[in-house]
PDB file of C-alpha atoms in Angstrom:
ATOM      1  CA  MET A   1     143.789 252.370 135.108  1.00 58.00           C
ATOM      2  CA  GLU A   2     145.533 253.696 132.038  1.00 46.00           C
ATOM      3  CA  PRO A   3     145.507 257.504 131.816  1.00 43.00           C
ATOM      4  CA  ARG A   4     147.753 258.579 128.996  1.00 38.00           C
ATOM      5  CA  ASP A   5     150.468 260.376 130.961  1.00 40.00           C
ATOM      6  CA  ARG A   6     150.877 258.292 134.091  1.00 41.00           C
ATOM      7  CA  PHE A   7     153.059 255.480 132.843  1.00 38.00           C
ATOM      8  CA  PRO A   8     156.033 255.808 130.467  1.00 39.00           C
ATOM      9  CA  ASN A   9     156.744 253.465 127.584  1.00 43.00           C
ATOM     10  CA  ARG A  10     159.182 250.709 128.566  1.00 40.00           C
ATOM     11  CA  ARG A  11     161.574 251.697 125.796  1.00 40.00           C
ATOM     12  CA  ASP A  12     161.685 255.197 127.251  1.00 44.00           C
ATOM     13  CA  LEU A  13     162.805 253.678 130.541  1.00 41.00           C
ATOM     14  CA  VAL A  14     165.922 252.307 128.922  1.00 39.00           C
ATOM     15  CA  THR A  15     166.760 255.392 126.889  1.00 37.00           C
ATOM     16  CA  ALA A  16     165.672 258.145 129.254  1.00 36.00           C
ATOM     17  CA  GLY A  17     166.622 256.600 132.589  1.00 36.00           C
ATOM     18  CA  LEU A  18     165.032 253.990 134.781  1.00 42.00           C
ATOM     19  CA  ALA A  19     164.166 256.488 137.475  1.00 37.00           C
ATOM     20  CA  SER A  20     161.265 257.769 135.405  1.00 36.00           C
ATOM     21  CA  ALA A  21     159.568 254.373 135.480  1.00 39.00           C
ATOM     22  CA  ALA A  22     157.823 255.147 138.713  1.00 35.00           C
ATOM     23  CA  CYS A  23     155.858 258.137 137.373  1.00 35.00           C
ATOM     24  CA  VAL A  24     152.317 257.007 138.121  1.00 42.00           C
ATOM     25  CA  LEU A  25     150.999 260.581 138.187  1.00 43.00           C
ATOM     26  CA  SER A  26     151.580 263.521 135.893  1.00 42.00           C
ATOM     27  CA  PRO A  27     153.829 266.243 137.405  1.00 39.00           C
ATOM     28  CA  SER A  28     150.888 268.489 138.280  1.00 40.00           C
ATOM     29  CA  GLN A  29     149.013 265.617 139.913  1.00 45.00           C
ATOM     30  CA  GLU A  30     152.161 264.519 141.759  1.00 43.00           C
ATOM     31  CA  SER A  31     152.659 267.968 143.279  1.00 41.00           C
ATOM     32  CA  ARG A  32     149.050 268.091 144.427  1.00 44.00           C
ATOM     33  CA  ALA A  33     149.368 264.583 145.867  1.00 44.00           C
ATOM     34  CA  GLN A  34     151.924 265.873 148.360  1.00 44.00           C
ATOM     35  CA  GLU A  35     149.606 268.622 149.658  1.00 47.00           C
ATOM     36  CA  THR A  36     148.387 266.629 152.641  1.00 43.00           C
ATOM     37  CA  PRO A  37     146.632 268.220 155.630  1.00 45.00           C
ATOM     38  CA  ARG A  38     148.580 268.921 158.799  1.00 56.00           C
ATOM     39  CA  GLU A  39     146.741 266.214 160.727  1.00 84.00           C
ATOM     40  CA  VAL A  40     147.064 262.805 159.115  1.00 91.00           C
ATOM     41  CA  PHE A  41     146.331 259.665 161.113  1.00 93.00           C
ATOM     42  CA  LEU A  42     148.860 256.850 160.671  1.00 96.00           C
ATOM     43  CA  GLU A  43     147.087 253.494 160.793  1.00 96.00           C
ATOM     44  CA  ARG A  44     149.530 250.777 161.836  1.00 97.00           C
ATOM     45  CA  ALA A  45     149.197 247.007 161.675  1.00 96.00           C
ATOM     46  CA  ALA A  46     147.036 245.560 164.456  1.00 96.00           C
ATOM     47  CA  GLU A  47     147.844 242.471 166.484  1.00 95.00           C
ATOM     48  CA  GLY A  48     145.651 239.423 165.968  1.00 96.00           C
ATOM     49  CA  THR A  49     142.300 239.630 164.166  1.00 97.00           C
ATOM     50  CA  PRO A  50     140.417 242.572 165.710  1.00 97.00           C
ATOM     51  CA  HIS A  51     138.197 242.870 162.616  1.00 97.00           C
ATOM     52  CA  LYS A  52     136.977 239.273 162.681  1.00 98.00           C
ATOM     53  CA  GLY A  53     133.327 239.154 161.631  1.00 97.00           C
ATOM     54  CA  LYS A  54     133.529 242.308 159.512  1.00 98.00           C
ATOM     55  CA  VAL A  55     133.126 242.417 155.721  1.00 99.00           C
ATOM     56  CA  LEU A  56     135.303 244.393 153.302  1.00 99.00           C
ATOM     57  CA  LEU A  57     134.466 245.231 149.679  1.00 99.00           C
ATOM     58  CA  ALA A  58     137.312 246.473 147.468  1.00 99.00           C
ATOM     59  CA  VAL A  59     135.855 248.268 144.441  1.00 99.00           C
ATOM     60  CA  GLN A  60     137.809 249.057 141.290  1.00 98.00           C
ATOM     61  CA  ALA A  61     136.931 250.276 137.817  1.00 97.00           C
ATOM     62  CA  HIS A  62     139.739 248.280 136.203  1.00 97.00           C
ATOM     63  CA  ALA A  63     141.743 245.176 137.054  1.00 96.00           C
ATOM     64  CA  ASP A  64     144.847 247.128 138.083  1.00 96.00           C
ATOM     65  CA  ASP A  65     143.257 249.889 140.199  1.00 96.00           C
ATOM     66  CA  ILE A  66     143.374 248.198 143.600  1.00 98.00           C
ATOM     67  CA  PRO A  67     146.839 246.668 143.009  1.00 97.00           C
ATOM     68  CA  LEU A  68     148.279 250.068 142.087  1.00 96.00           C
ATOM     69  CA  THR A  69     146.571 252.093 144.816  1.00 96.00           C
ATOM     70  CA  ALA A  70     145.331 250.081 147.790  1.00 98.00           C
ATOM     71  CA  ALA A  71     146.474 246.441 147.652  1.00 98.00           C
ATOM     72  CA  GLY A  72     148.446 246.801 150.864  1.00 98.00           C
ATOM     73  CA  THR A  73     145.523 248.196 152.819  1.00 98.00           C
ATOM     74  CA  VAL A  74     143.201 245.477 151.520  1.00 99.00           C
ATOM     75  CA  ALA A  75     145.711 242.736 152.408  1.00 98.00           C
ATOM     76  CA  LYS A  76     146.301 244.284 155.846  1.00 98.00           C
ATOM     77  CA  LEU A  77     142.589 244.450 156.684  1.00 98.00           C
ATOM     78  CA  VAL A  78     142.025 240.851 155.545  1.00 99.00           C
ATOM     79  CA  LYS A  79     145.005 239.753 157.639  1.00 98.00           C
ATOM     80  CA  GLU A  80     143.363 241.495 160.609  1.00 98.00           C
ATOM     81  CA  GLY A  81     140.162 239.475 160.260  1.00 98.00           C
ATOM     82  CA  TYR A  82     137.979 240.960 157.543  1.00 99.00           C
ATOM     83  CA  THR A  83     136.201 238.689 155.062  1.00 99.00           C
ATOM     84  CA  GLY A  84     136.967 240.424 151.781  1.00 99.00           C
ATOM     85  CA  TYR A  85     135.422 240.648 148.317  1.00 99.00           C
ATOM     86  CA  LEU A  86     136.569 242.305 145.083  1.00 99.00           C
ATOM     87  CA  LEU A  87     134.283 244.141 142.662  1.00 99.00           C
ATOM     88  CA  ARG A  88     135.417 245.245 139.186  1.00 98.00           C
ATOM     89  CA  ALA A  89     133.116 247.618 137.321  1.00 98.00           C
ATOM     90  CA  THR A  90     134.388 247.261 133.728  1.00 97.00           C
ATOM     91  CA  ASN A  91     135.523 244.354 131.572  1.00 96.00           C
ATOM     92  CA  ASP A  92     138.736 246.188 130.556  1.00 94.00           C
ATOM     93  CA  ASP A  93     137.949 245.637 126.875  1.00 93.00           C
ATOM     94  CA  MET A  94     139.952 248.702 125.796  1.00 89.00           C
ATOM     95  CA  GLY A  95     143.228 247.188 126.944  1.00 86.00           C
ATOM     96  CA  ASP A  96     145.928 249.684 127.825  1.00 84.00           C
ATOM     97  CA  ALA A  97     148.119 252.435 126.426  1.00 82.00           C
ATOM     98  CA  PRO A  98     150.992 251.476 124.077  1.00 80.00           C
ATOM     99  CA  GLY A  99     153.848 249.935 126.032  1.00 80.00           C
ATOM    100  CA  LEU A 100     151.640 248.896 128.946  1.00 82.00           C
ATOM    101  CA  GLY A 101     149.903 245.598 129.590  1.00 82.00           C
ATOM    102  CA  THR A 102     149.738 242.877 126.942  1.00 86.00           C
ATOM    103  CA  PRO A 103     148.786 243.858 123.360  1.00 88.00           C
ATOM    104  CA  GLY A 104     145.871 242.003 121.773  1.00 89.00           C
ATOM    105  CA  SER A 105     142.337 242.146 120.461  1.00 92.00           C
ATOM    106  CA  ILE A 106     139.335 243.329 122.450  1.00 91.00           C
ATOM    107  CA  GLY A 107     138.516 239.693 123.190  1.00 93.00           C
ATOM    108  CA  ASP A 108     142.077 239.090 124.384  1.00 93.00           C
ATOM    109  CA  HIS A 109     141.816 242.075 126.723  1.00 92.00           C
ATOM    110  CA  VAL A 110     138.508 240.926 128.209  1.00 94.00           C
ATOM    111  CA  LEU A 111     139.700 237.374 128.866  1.00 95.00           C
ATOM    112  CA  GLY A 112     143.167 238.362 130.069  1.00 93.00           C
ATOM    113  CA  ASN A 113     141.891 240.921 132.544  1.00 93.00           C
ATOM    114  CA  GLU A 114     139.154 238.587 133.786  1.00 96.00           C
ATOM    115  CA  ARG A 115     141.839 236.054 134.661  1.00 96.00           C
ATOM    116  CA  ASP A 116     144.093 238.704 136.179  1.00 95.00           C
ATOM    117  CA  ASN A 117     141.255 240.074 138.312  1.00 96.00           C
ATOM    118  CA  ALA A 118     140.543 236.629 139.734  1.00 97.00           C
ATOM    119  CA  GLU A 119     144.240 236.199 140.530  1.00 97.00           C
ATOM    120  CA  VAL A 120     144.366 239.587 142.271  1.00 98.00           C
ATOM    121  CA  ALA A 121     141.478 238.467 144.488  1.00 98.00           C
ATOM    122  CA  ARG A 122     143.268 235.214 145.273  1.00 98.00           C
ATOM    123  CA  VAL A 123     146.633 236.705 146.233  1.00 98.00           C
ATOM    124  CA  LEU A 124     144.981 239.337 148.438  1.00 98.00           C
ATOM    125  CA  GLY A 125     143.044 236.659 150.322  1.00 98.00           C
ATOM    126  CA  LEU A 126     139.617 237.765 149.102  1.00 99.00           C
ATOM    127  CA  LYS A 127     136.729 235.301 149.136  1.00 98.00           C
ATOM    128  CA  LYS A 128     135.199 236.100 145.738  1.00 98.00           C
ATOM    129  CA  ALA A 129     135.514 238.477 142.780  1.00 98.00           C
ATOM    130  CA  PHE A 130     132.439 240.085 141.219  1.00 98.00           C
ATOM    131  CA  ASP A 131     132.281 241.772 137.793  1.00 97.00           C
ATOM    132  CA  LEU A 132     129.728 244.341 136.613  1.00 98.00           C
ATOM    133  CA  ASN A 133     131.121 244.030 133.042  1.00 97.00           C
ATOM    134  CA  TYR A 134     130.544 247.572 131.813  1.00 97.00           C
ATOM    135  CA  SER A 135     132.590 248.614 128.795  1.00 96.00           C
ATOM    136  CA  ASN A 136     135.919 250.246 129.610  1.00 94.00           C
ATOM    137  CA  HIS A 137     135.931 254.070 129.260  1.00 93.00           C
ATOM    138  CA  ARG A 138     132.158 254.011 128.702  1.00 94.00           C
ATOM    139  CA  MET A 139     130.866 254.180 132.254  1.00 95.00           C
ATOM    140  CA  ALA A 140     129.753 257.771 131.732  1.00 92.00           C
ATOM    141  CA  ASP A 141     126.986 256.288 129.548  1.00 94.00           C
ATOM    142  CA  VAL A 142     125.746 254.080 132.399  1.00 95.00           C
ATOM    143  CA  SER A 143     122.669 255.199 134.325  1.00 96.00           C
ATOM    144  CA  GLN A 144     123.778 256.345 137.760  1.00 95.00           C
ATOM    145  CA  ASN A 145     120.596 254.874 139.234  1.00 96.00           C
ATOM    146  CA  GLU A 146     121.334 251.499 137.650  1.00 98.00           C
ATOM    147  CA  LEU A 147     124.892 251.526 138.982  1.00 98.00           C
ATOM    148  CA  GLN A 148     123.743 252.538 142.466  1.00 98.00           C
ATOM    149  CA  CYS A 149     121.074 249.821 142.507  1.00 98.00           C
ATOM    150  CA  ARG A 150     123.612 247.113 141.645  1.00 98.00           C
ATOM    151  CA  LEU A 151     126.018 248.390 144.285  1.00 99.00           C
ATOM    152  CA  ILE A 152     123.257 248.624 146.905  1.00 99.00           C
ATOM    153  CA  PHE A 153     122.291 245.025 146.186  1.00 98.00           C
ATOM    154  CA  LEU A 154     125.855 243.808 146.777  1.00 99.00           C
ATOM    155  CA  ILE A 155     126.300 245.915 149.919  1.00 99.00           C
ATOM    156  CA  ARG A 156     123.126 244.434 151.390  1.00 99.00           C
ATOM    157  CA  LEU A 157     123.859 240.909 150.179  1.00 98.00           C
ATOM    158  CA  LEU A 158     127.405 240.819 151.578  1.00 99.00           C
ATOM    159  CA  LYS A 159     126.585 243.012 154.621  1.00 98.00           C
ATOM    160  CA  VAL A 160     129.564 245.233 153.844  1.00 99.00           C
ATOM    161  CA  ASP A 161     131.075 247.157 156.771  1.00 98.00           C
ATOM    162  CA  THR A 162     134.019 248.779 154.995  1.00 98.00           C
ATOM    163  CA  ILE A 163     134.635 249.814 151.388  1.00 99.00           C
ATOM    164  CA  VAL A 164     137.860 250.650 149.545  1.00 99.00           C
ATOM    165  CA  CYS A 165     137.443 252.619 146.310  1.00 98.00           C
ATOM    166  CA  TRP A 166     138.451 255.691 144.329  1.00 96.00           C
ATOM    167  CA  ASP A 167     137.690 259.042 145.973  1.00 94.00           C
ATOM    168  CA  PRO A 168     134.415 260.543 144.659  1.00 93.00           C
ATOM    169  CA  TRP A 169     135.905 263.982 145.378  1.00 87.00           C
ATOM    170  CA  GLY A 170     139.021 263.348 143.289  1.00 80.00           C
ATOM    171  CA  HIS A 171     138.333 266.163 140.843  1.00 73.00           C
ATOM    172  CA  ASP A 172     141.641 265.792 139.010  1.00 73.00           C
ATOM    173  CA  GLU A 173     140.671 262.328 137.724  1.00 77.00           C
ATOM    174  CA  GLU A 174     141.013 262.098 133.941  1.00 82.00           C
ATOM    175  CA  ASN A 175     139.634 258.568 133.651  1.00 89.00           C
ATOM    176  CA  PRO A 176     135.807 258.809 133.637  1.00 91.00           C
ATOM    177  CA  ASP A 177     135.392 255.244 134.894  1.00 95.00           C
ATOM    178  CA  HIS A 178     137.166 256.111 138.158  1.00 95.00           C
ATOM    179  CA  THR A 179     134.865 259.068 138.743  1.00 93.00           C
ATOM    180  CA  GLN A 180     131.663 257.204 137.894  1.00 95.00           C
ATOM    181  CA  ILE A 181     132.279 254.174 140.085  1.00 97.00           C
ATOM    182  CA  ALA A 182     133.406 256.388 142.990  1.00 96.00           C
ATOM    183  CA  ARG A 183     130.266 258.513 142.877  1.00 96.00           C
ATOM    184  CA  GLY A 184     128.108 255.414 142.616  1.00 98.00           C
ATOM    185  CA  VAL A 185     129.809 253.862 145.637  1.00 98.00           C
ATOM    186  CA  GLU A 186     129.417 256.985 147.786  1.00 97.00           C
ATOM    187  CA  ALA A 187     125.676 257.160 147.084  1.00 97.00           C
ATOM    188  CA  ALA A 188     125.162 253.408 147.511  1.00 98.00           C
ATOM    189  CA  CYS A 189     126.933 253.298 150.894  1.00 97.00           C
ATOM    190  CA  TRP A 190     124.282 255.627 152.288  1.00 94.00           C
ATOM    191  CA  MET A 191     121.218 254.454 150.358  1.00 97.00           C
ATOM    192  CA  ALA A 192     121.826 250.773 151.182  1.00 98.00           C
ATOM    193  CA  GLY A 193     120.908 251.527 154.792  1.00 97.00           C
ATOM    194  CA  ARG A 194     117.553 253.114 154.009  1.00 96.00           C
ATOM    195  CA  ALA A 195     114.300 251.168 154.200  1.00 96.00           C
ATOM    196  CA  HIS A 196     112.585 252.896 151.281  1.00 96.00           C
ATOM    197  CA  ASP A 197     115.331 252.564 148.666  1.00 97.00           C
ATOM    198  CA  TYR A 198     114.768 249.477 146.493  1.00 97.00           C
ATOM    199  CA  PRO A 199     112.504 247.715 149.040  1.00 96.00           C
ATOM    200  CA  GLU A 200     111.799 244.952 146.518  1.00 97.00           C
ATOM    201  CA  GLN A 201     115.238 243.592 147.449  1.00 98.00           C
ATOM    202  CA  PHE A 202     113.886 242.749 150.895  1.00 97.00           C
ATOM    203  CA  ALA A 203     111.619 240.114 149.339  1.00 96.00           C
ATOM    204  CA  ALA A 204     114.817 238.266 148.387  1.00 95.00           C
ATOM    205  CA  GLY A 205     115.880 238.139 152.024  1.00 97.00           C
ATOM    206  CA  LEU A 206     118.012 241.290 152.075  1.00 98.00           C
ATOM    207  CA  ALA A 207     117.728 244.052 154.668  1.00 98.00           C
ATOM    208  CA  PRO A 208     118.868 247.680 154.964  1.00 98.00           C
ATOM    209  CA  HIS A 209     122.592 247.802 155.640  1.00 98.00           C
ATOM    210  CA  ALA A 210     124.679 250.990 155.628  1.00 95.00           C
ATOM    211  CA  VAL A 211     128.453 250.961 155.129  1.00 98.00           C
ATOM    212  CA  GLN A 212     130.207 252.298 158.231  1.00 96.00           C
ATOM    213  CA  GLU A 213     133.743 252.968 157.025  1.00 97.00           C
ATOM    214  CA  LYS A 214     135.261 254.073 153.714  1.00 98.00           C
ATOM    215  CA  TYR A 215     138.853 254.153 152.520  1.00 98.00           C
ATOM    216  CA  TYR A 216     138.846 256.330 149.400  1.00 97.00           C
ATOM    217  CA  TYR A 217     142.149 256.310 147.553  1.00 93.00           C
ATOM    218  CA  ALA A 218     143.224 259.962 147.655  1.00 80.00           C
ATOM    219  CA  ARG A 219     146.052 262.011 146.226  1.00 71.00           C
ATOM    220  CA  ARG A 220     145.037 265.586 146.983  1.00 70.00           C
ATOM    221  CA  PRO A 221     144.484 267.552 150.209  1.00 69.00           C
ATOM    222  CA  GLU A 222     141.597 265.224 151.129  1.00 82.00           C
ATOM    223  CA  ILE A 223     144.187 262.757 152.474  1.00 90.00           C
ATOM    224  CA  ASN A 224     143.533 262.264 156.187  1.00 91.00           C
ATOM    225  CA  ARG A 225     144.748 258.714 156.769  1.00 95.00           C
ATOM    226  CA  VAL A 226     147.970 256.942 155.863  1.00 96.00           C
ATOM    227  CA  VAL A 227     148.072 253.162 156.246  1.00 98.00           C
ATOM    228  CA  ASP A 228     151.327 251.380 157.082  1.00 98.00           C
ATOM    229  CA  VAL A 229     151.470 248.478 154.600  1.00 98.00           C
ATOM    230  CA  THR A 230     155.059 247.406 155.277  1.00 98.00           C
ATOM    231  CA  GLY A 231     153.990 244.025 156.637  1.00 97.00           C
ATOM    232  CA  VAL A 232     152.132 243.045 153.462  1.00 98.00           C
ATOM    233  CA  VAL A 233     154.501 244.414 150.814  1.00 98.00           C
ATOM    234  CA  GLU A 234     155.053 240.970 149.258  1.00 98.00           C
ATOM    235  CA  GLN A 235     151.298 240.658 148.692  1.00 97.00           C
ATOM    236  CA  ILE A 236     151.279 244.085 147.055  1.00 98.00           C
ATOM    237  CA  ILE A 237     153.939 242.804 144.663  1.00 98.00           C
ATOM    238  CA  ASP A 238     151.928 239.611 144.066  1.00 97.00           C
ATOM    239  CA  ALA A 239     148.802 241.628 143.244  1.00 97.00           C
ATOM    240  CA  ASN A 240     150.641 243.878 140.807  1.00 97.00           C
ATOM    241  CA  ARG A 241     152.424 240.939 139.209  1.00 97.00           C
ATOM    242  CA  ALA A 242     149.006 239.373 138.586  1.00 96.00           C
ATOM    243  CA  ASN A 243     148.100 242.264 136.244  1.00 93.00           C
ATOM    244  CA  ARG A 244     149.829 241.002 133.105  1.00 92.00           C
ATOM    245  CA  ALA A 245     147.098 242.075 130.672  1.00 92.00           C
ATOM    246  CA  LYS A 246     146.952 245.660 131.934  1.00 90.00           C
ATOM    247  CA  GLY A 247     149.050 248.292 133.642  1.00 89.00           C
ATOM    248  CA  PRO A 248     152.727 249.082 134.263  1.00 93.00           C
ATOM    249  CA  ALA A 249     153.556 246.056 136.438  1.00 95.00           C
ATOM    250  CA  GLY A 250     152.775 242.431 135.485  1.00 93.00           C
ATOM    251  CA  ASN A 251     155.658 240.957 133.495  1.00 95.00           C
ATOM    252  CA  HIS A 252     157.313 244.240 132.519  1.00 94.00           C
ATOM    253  CA  GLY A 253     160.432 243.308 134.463  1.00 96.00           C
ATOM    254  CA  SER A 254     161.011 240.051 132.587  1.00 95.00           C
ATOM    255  CA  ARG A 255     160.174 241.754 129.293  1.00 94.00           C
ATOM    256  CA  LEU A 256     162.753 244.455 129.994  1.00 96.00           C
ATOM    257  CA  ARG A 257     165.279 241.795 130.998  1.00 96.00           C
ATOM    258  CA  ALA A 258     164.752 239.983 127.674  1.00 96.00           C
ATOM    259  CA  GLU A 259     164.935 243.250 125.723  1.00 95.00           C
ATOM    260  CA  LEU A 260     168.264 244.163 127.307  1.00 96.00           C
ATOM    261  CA  ALA A 261     169.634 240.655 126.739  1.00 96.00           C
ATOM    262  CA  ARG A 262     169.020 241.000 123.010  1.00 96.00           C
ATOM    263  CA  THR A 263     171.397 243.977 123.017  1.00 96.00           C
ATOM    264  CA  GLY A 264     173.985 242.235 125.184  1.00 96.00           C
ATOM    265  CA  GLN A 265     173.087 244.106 128.379  1.00 96.00           C
ATOM    266  CA  ARG A 266     171.688 243.239 131.786  1.00 94.00           C
ATOM    267  CA  LEU A 267     170.541 244.985 134.943  1.00 96.00           C
ATOM    268  CA  PRO A 268     171.627 243.345 138.210  1.00 96.00           C
ATOM    269  CA  LEU A 269     168.337 244.603 139.682  1.00 97.00           C
ATOM    270  CA  LEU A 270     166.391 242.200 137.453  1.00 97.00           C
ATOM    271  CA  GLY A 271     168.163 239.097 138.757  1.00 95.00           C
ATOM    272  CA  ASP A 272     168.690 235.815 136.939  1.00 95.00           C
ATOM    273  CA  ASP A 273     165.149 234.654 136.152  1.00 96.00           C
ATOM    274  CA  ASP A 274     161.800 236.055 135.056  1.00 96.00           C
ATOM    275  CA  VAL A 275     160.135 235.819 138.465  1.00 97.00           C
ATOM    276  CA  ALA A 276     162.917 237.797 140.134  1.00 96.00           C
ATOM    277  CA  ALA A 277     162.880 240.318 137.288  1.00 97.00           C
ATOM    278  CA  ASP A 278     159.151 240.961 137.618  1.00 97.00           C
ATOM    279  CA  ARG A 279     159.158 241.179 141.409  1.00 97.00           C
ATOM    280  CA  ASN A 280     162.239 243.404 141.637  1.00 96.00           C
ATOM    281  CA  TYR A 281     160.931 245.703 138.888  1.00 97.00           C
ATOM    282  CA  ILE A 282     157.656 246.148 140.770  1.00 97.00           C
ATOM    283  CA  ARG A 283     159.423 246.688 144.092  1.00 97.00           C
ATOM    284  CA  GLU A 284     161.739 249.334 142.617  1.00 97.00           C
ATOM    285  CA  PHE A 285     159.466 251.243 140.253  1.00 97.00           C
ATOM    286  CA  ILE A 286     155.800 250.522 141.052  1.00 97.00           C
ATOM    287  CA  LEU A 287     156.124 250.769 144.831  1.00 98.00           C
ATOM    288  CA  ASP A 288     158.239 253.925 144.794  1.00 97.00           C
ATOM    289  CA  ARG A 289     155.414 256.259 145.841  1.00 95.00           C
ATOM    290  CA  ARG A 290     154.390 253.909 148.639  1.00 97.00           C
ATOM    291  CA  ARG A 291     158.034 253.920 149.737  1.00 98.00           C
ATOM    292  CA  ALA A 292     158.312 257.728 149.606  1.00 96.00           C
ATOM    293  CA  LEU A 293     155.047 258.172 151.521  1.00 96.00           C
ATOM    294  CA  GLY A 294     156.142 255.624 154.111  1.00 97.00           C
ATOM    295  CA  GLN A 295     159.451 257.361 154.701  1.00 97.00           C
ATOM    296  CA  LYS A 296     157.592 260.631 155.222  1.00 95.00           C
ATOM    297  CA  HIS A 297     155.615 258.994 158.053  1.00 96.00           C
ATOM    298  CA  GLY A 298     158.389 256.900 159.581  1.00 97.00           C
ATOM    299  CA  VAL A 299     157.523 253.511 158.054  1.00 98.00           C
ATOM    300  CA  GLN A 300     158.841 251.618 155.016  1.00 98.00           C
ATOM    301  CA  TYR A 301     155.725 251.556 152.819  1.00 98.00           C
ATOM    302  CA  ALA A 302     152.368 253.334 153.101  1.00 97.00           C
ATOM    303  CA  GLU A 303     149.152 254.106 151.202  1.00 97.00           C
ATOM    304  CA  ALA A 304     147.111 257.314 151.450  1.00 95.00           C
ATOM    305  CA  PHE A 305     143.340 257.658 151.802  1.00 95.00           C
ATOM    306  CA  HIS A 306     140.453 260.014 152.331  1.00 93.00           C
ATOM    307  CA  HIS A 307     139.002 258.052 155.245  1.00 94.00           C
ATOM    308  CA  ILE A 308     135.382 258.431 156.302  1.00 92.00           C
ATOM    309  CA  GLY A 309     133.454 256.717 159.058  1.00 84.00           C
ATOM    310  CA  GLY A 310     134.136 254.291 161.792  1.00 67.00           C
ATOM    311  CA  GLY A 311     130.693 254.457 163.385  1.00 60.00           C
ATOM    312  CA  ALA A 312     127.032 255.185 162.756  1.00 58.00           C
ATOM    313  CA  ARG A 313     127.031 258.177 165.130  1.00 64.00           C
ATOM    314  CA  SER A 314     128.909 261.392 164.513  1.00 69.00           C
ATOM    315  CA  LYS A 315     132.296 261.978 166.105  1.00 69.00           C
ATOM    316  CA  ALA A 316     130.842 264.780 168.224  1.00 83.00           C
ATOM    317  CA  VAL A 317     128.174 262.466 169.667  1.00 85.00           C
ATOM    318  CA  GLU A 318     130.728 259.729 170.395  1.00 75.00           C
ATOM    319  CA  GLU A 319     133.012 262.224 172.161  1.00 81.00           C
ATOM    320  CA  TYR A 320     130.112 263.590 174.205  1.00 90.00           C
ATOM    321  CA  ILE A 321     129.098 260.063 175.288  1.00 88.00           C
ATOM    322  CA  SER A 322     132.647 259.173 176.327  1.00 84.00           C
ATOM    323  CA  LYS A 323     132.935 262.318 178.462  1.00 89.00           C
ATOM    324  CA  ASN A 324     129.456 262.487 179.972  1.00 92.00           C
ATOM    325  CA  ALA A 325     127.905 259.008 180.175  1.00 92.00           C
ATOM    326  CA  VAL A 326     127.235 257.831 183.755  1.00 92.00           C
ATOM    327  CA  PRO A 327     126.238 254.418 185.151  1.00 91.00           C
ATOM    328  CA  LEU A 328     122.549 253.542 185.424  1.00 89.00           C
ATOM    329  CA  ARG A 329     121.252 253.672 189.000  1.00 78.00           C
TER     330      ARG A 329
END
């Protein structure tokens, strides 16, 4: 996740003011992100493990997508009983914009992000990480049917109940990988439940299995659910700290601390060691939008989604049943 205007150069943070470090969206995108509908459901933490037996698949185009957008929701759902998996669509071979991530060759980027992705899965409590290994920024060249087939296979194999991914209706996306994987996921969630789509998979022991619930990371008026992630904020920091090869988090705090030390300066925020520097930097600058959204809804930290599903039947049918069903005689 490295659109050109979402993250400032670290040097600019020092010279232009640290408050700008949290700019994950461009100004126009940021204004649209606040245009939420009047009715937004606030999903709070549940007691115990009410989702025990359910399966969650967190899908990202790049190693830092879930950490930056939905790590709290993923950690919360796993804590509440889901068995979770992580799927990364690209191999992140293009690295990141200047000043972000860790500079290196294409090979360095591939290996570094592969390791980071596995660490993200670990800190979020996910059972396994899968990689489709498409080239970064080249997913528009990938056959949509091929992508859907691979996603359908995994949905059926893992028996996925709930998916977290980019919003396929996020029309202001400038990164083509985000758009492609989101559209593939939306189609696969439906097609995986049909008996005549890729029936050869049934010979391998799979069966039709439709996804029932979708959390699509949203930042436009499609937002209809806000998830309280206050209780898992330390895991959000862990997940973002794991992304050292890519993105605005990772070890940027300790790098800034070292840079300031060379000029005889320090920031109390960054503490006295590299671990504290990285964690405090992420808490202050990377989680700022989660903090602002949370305050708007009366909690400390929150994440926003275009939420779809929650049952195979339509809402109207469910409401009719609840009002009109009578006991059998």
